[in-house]
């Protein structure tokens, strides 16, 4: 690429970066201002004097009774929800993908097609049957029920990722391991799983982002002390107080977004590398 065109490309990329980072800048600068400065200042202006009062108020205290004051209780609810949901759905997706790609059985293609069909069902359609299922299991409006919902809804996507990745592993490798006497679990744990690091990072990041940012299931299938941070953020933004505290709302939104931002900053390159390694092939 010639130098003039390279300069144009860099300029376009710079403009795009500014465009996407501007809302983040506005949120951060607003969260560090006082309400008096927000009312009398410019939206894009830097804080005159940095104040963390809005952050302290947004974080608040832990859950007590049936409500949470601030986001701290909701935040830890999301942590307790997202860790088991991500690990279980990823583990089941890896196992399903391994079976559907290397240990095919009669009807395996139909089973895979049904899993894919589940990806195209709107979540709103699942609310009533899922609520009935949680009621039968005694998990309604509980943290365990919320984890169950996310695991069930995440299996189809994780299975697709792993199945398409495992298709690229040579069948001869699996056959050689069988000839050496290795069984189902030994091949999976000793050979296939260690080769799965790229797609494992893809599914972990994907599932973490989807579950952490979910609002619909958190609103419908949780209550009181089991509500996740997205519900807490909605409650805080729609508080019944007469004064709209924009700095507190911006600080709360950043607190809710920090885990996913951190995940992408620390592991984003593995996400791209995993996709390139075969997450969408097959």
CSV table of C-alpha atoms in Angstrom, one decimal, residues 1-169:
chain,number,residue,atom,x,y,z
A,1,UNK,CA,0.0,0.0,0.0
A,2,UNK,CA,1.4,3.4,-1.0
A,3,UNK,CA,2.1,6.0,1.7
A,4,UNK,CA,-0.8,8.4,0.7
A,5,UNK,CA,-3.4,5.6,1.0
A,6,UNK,CA,-1.8,4.4,4.2
A,7,UNK,CA,-2.2,7.9,5.7
A,8,UNK,CA,-5.9,7.9,4.6
A,9,UNK,CA,-6.4,4.5,6.2
A,10,UNK,CA,-4.8,5.6,9.5
A,11,UNK,CA,-7.0,8.7,9.5
A,12,UNK,CA,-10.2,6.7,9.0
A,13,UNK,CA,-9.1,4.3,11.8
A,14,UNK,CA,-8.4,7.2,14.1
A,15,UNK,CA,-11.8,8.8,13.4
A,16,UNK,CA,-13.5,5.5,14.0
A,17,UNK,CA,-11.6,5.0,17.3
A,18,UNK,CA,-12.5,8.5,18.5
A,19,UNK,CA,-16.1,7.9,17.5
A,20,UNK,CA,-16.4,4.7,19.5
A,21,UNK,CA,-14.3,6.0,22.5
A,22,UNK,CA,-16.2,9.3,22.8
A,23,UNK,CA,-19.2,7.8,24.8
A,24,UNK,CA,-16.7,6.1,27.2
A,25,UNK,CA,-14.9,9.4,27.7
A,26,UNK,CA,-18.2,11.2,28.4
A,27,UNK,CA,-19.2,8.6,30.9
A,28,UNK,CA,-15.9,8.7,32.7
A,29,UNK,CA,-15.6,12.4,32.9
A,30,UNK,CA,-19.2,12.8,34.0
A,31,UNK,CA,-18.8,10.3,36.7
A,32,UNK,CA,-15.9,12.3,38.2
A,33,UNK,CA,-17.8,15.6,38.3
A,34,UNK,CA,-20.2,17.0,40.9
A,35,UNK,CA,-23.8,17.7,40.0
A,36,UNK,CA,-23.2,21.4,40.2
A,37,UNK,CA,-20.4,21.2,37.6
A,38,UNK,CA,-22.6,19.0,35.4
A,39,UNK,CA,-25.4,21.5,35.4
A,40,UNK,CA,-23.2,24.4,34.6
A,41,UNK,CA,-20.5,22.9,32.4
A,42,UNK,CA,-20.0,21.4,29.0
A,43,UNK,CA,-20.7,17.7,28.4
A,44,UNK,CA,-17.2,17.2,26.8
A,45,UNK,CA,-15.3,19.3,29.4
A,46,UNK,CA,-12.8,17.7,31.8
A,47,UNK,CA,-13.7,17.7,35.5
A,48,UNK,CA,-12.7,20.9,37.3
A,49,UNK,CA,-12.0,18.9,40.4
A,50,UNK,CA,-12.0,15.1,40.4
A,51,UNK,CA,-14.6,13.7,42.8
A,52,UNK,CA,-15.2,10.0,43.5
A,53,UNK,CA,-18.3,10.6,45.5
A,54,UNK,CA,-20.5,9.4,42.6
A,55,UNK,CA,-18.5,6.1,42.4
A,56,UNK,CA,-18.9,5.5,46.2
A,57,UNK,CA,-22.6,6.2,46.0
A,58,UNK,CA,-23.0,4.0,42.9
A,59,UNK,CA,-21.1,1.1,44.6
A,60,UNK,CA,-23.1,1.4,47.8
A,61,UNK,CA,-23.4,-1.4,50.3
A,62,UNK,CA,-24.3,-5.1,50.0
A,63,UNK,CA,-27.8,-6.6,49.8
A,64,UNK,CA,-29.9,-6.5,52.9
A,65,UNK,CA,-33.4,-7.9,53.1
A,66,UNK,CA,-35.0,-8.0,49.7
A,67,UNK,CA,-33.1,-5.1,48.1
A,68,UNK,CA,-29.5,-4.0,47.4
A,69,UNK,CA,-28.2,-0.5,48.2
A,70,UNK,CA,-26.0,0.5,45.4
A,71,UNK,CA,-24.5,-2.0,43.0
A,72,UNK,CA,-22.1,-3.9,45.3
A,73,UNK,CA,-24.6,-6.6,46.1
A,74,UNK,CA,-25.8,-6.9,42.5
A,75,UNK,CA,-22.2,-7.1,41.4
A,76,UNK,CA,-21.3,-10.0,43.6
A,77,UNK,CA,-24.6,-11.7,42.5
A,78,UNK,CA,-23.4,-11.5,38.9
A,79,UNK,CA,-20.0,-12.9,39.9
A,80,UNK,CA,-21.7,-15.9,41.7
A,81,UNK,CA,-23.9,-16.4,38.6
A,82,UNK,CA,-21.5,-16.0,35.8
A,83,UNK,CA,-18.6,-18.2,37.0
A,84,UNK,CA,-20.5,-21.5,37.3
A,85,UNK,CA,-22.7,-20.7,34.3
A,86,UNK,CA,-19.7,-20.0,32.0
A,87,UNK,CA,-17.7,-23.0,33.3
A,88,UNK,CA,-20.6,-25.5,33.0
A,89,UNK,CA,-21.9,-24.4,29.6
A,90,UNK,CA,-18.3,-24.3,28.2
A,91,UNK,CA,-17.6,-27.8,29.6
A,92,UNK,CA,-20.8,-29.2,28.2
A,93,UNK,CA,-20.2,-27.5,24.8
A,94,UNK,CA,-16.7,-29.0,24.6
A,95,UNK,CA,-18.0,-32.5,25.4
A,96,UNK,CA,-20.9,-32.2,23.0
A,97,UNK,CA,-18.6,-30.8,20.2
A,98,UNK,CA,-16.2,-33.7,20.8
A,99,UNK,CA,-18.9,-36.3,20.6
A,100,UNK,CA,-20.6,-34.8,17.5
A,101,UNK,CA,-17.4,-34.4,15.6
A,102,UNK,CA,-15.3,-37.5,16.5
A,103,UNK,CA,-17.7,-40.1,18.1
A,104,UNK,CA,-20.6,-39.8,15.7
A,105,UNK,CA,-23.6,-42.1,16.4
A,106,UNK,CA,-26.9,-42.7,14.7
A,107,UNK,CA,-28.9,-39.5,14.8
A,108,UNK,CA,-25.9,-37.3,15.7
A,109,UNK,CA,-26.5,-35.0,12.7
A,110,UNK,CA,-30.1,-34.6,13.7
A,111,UNK,CA,-29.0,-33.8,17.3
A,112,UNK,CA,-26.6,-31.2,16.0
A,113,UNK,CA,-29.3,-29.7,13.7
A,114,UNK,CA,-31.7,-29.4,16.7
A,115,UNK,CA,-29.0,-27.6,18.7
A,116,UNK,CA,-28.5,-25.2,15.8
A,117,UNK,CA,-32.3,-24.7,15.6
A,118,UNK,CA,-32.2,-23.6,19.3
A,119,UNK,CA,-29.8,-20.8,18.4
A,120,UNK,CA,-32.5,-19.1,16.3
A,121,UNK,CA,-35.3,-19.3,18.9
A,122,UNK,CA,-35.9,-15.8,20.4
A,123,UNK,CA,-35.2,-15.7,24.1
A,124,UNK,CA,-38.6,-14.1,24.7
A,125,UNK,CA,-40.3,-17.3,23.4
A,126,UNK,CA,-38.4,-19.3,26.1
A,127,UNK,CA,-39.6,-17.3,29.1
A,128,UNK,CA,-42.9,-19.2,29.8
A,129,UNK,CA,-41.6,-22.8,29.3
A,130,UNK,CA,-38.4,-21.9,31.2
A,131,UNK,CA,-40.4,-20.5,34.1
A,132,UNK,CA,-42.6,-23.6,34.2
A,133,UNK,CA,-39.5,-25.8,34.2
A,134,UNK,CA,-37.8,-23.8,37.0
A,135,UNK,CA,-41.0,-24.2,39.0
A,136,UNK,CA,-41.1,-28.0,38.6
A,137,UNK,CA,-37.4,-28.2,39.7
A,138,UNK,CA,-38.0,-25.8,42.7
A,139,UNK,CA,-35.5,-23.3,41.3
A,140,UNK,CA,-37.8,-20.4,40.5
A,141,UNK,CA,-36.5,-16.9,41.3
A,142,UNK,CA,-33.2,-18.2,42.7
A,143,UNK,CA,-29.5,-17.9,41.9
A,144,UNK,CA,-29.3,-21.6,41.0
A,145,UNK,CA,-32.3,-21.2,38.6
A,146,UNK,CA,-30.6,-18.3,36.9
A,147,UNK,CA,-27.4,-20.3,36.5
A,148,UNK,CA,-29.5,-23.2,35.1
A,149,UNK,CA,-31.2,-20.9,32.5
A,150,UNK,CA,-27.9,-19.5,31.2
A,151,UNK,CA,-26.3,-23.0,31.0
A,152,UNK,CA,-29.3,-24.3,29.0
A,153,UNK,CA,-29.3,-21.3,26.7
A,154,UNK,CA,-25.5,-21.4,26.2
A,155,UNK,CA,-25.1,-25.0,25.3
A,156,UNK,CA,-26.1,-24.6,21.7
A,157,UNK,CA,-23.6,-21.8,21.0
A,158,UNK,CA,-20.7,-23.5,22.8
A,159,UNK,CA,-21.4,-26.8,21.1
A,160,UNK,CA,-21.3,-25.1,17.7
A,161,UNK,CA,-18.0,-23.4,18.5
A,162,UNK,CA,-16.3,-26.6,19.7
A,163,UNK,CA,-17.8,-28.9,17.1
A,164,UNK,CA,-16.6,-26.7,14.2
A,165,UNK,CA,-13.1,-26.5,15.8
A,166,UNK,CA,-12.8,-30.2,16.5
A,167,UNK,CA,-13.8,-31.0,12.9
A,168,UNK,CA,-10.3,-29.6,12.0
A,169,UNK,CA,-8.5,-32.1,14.2
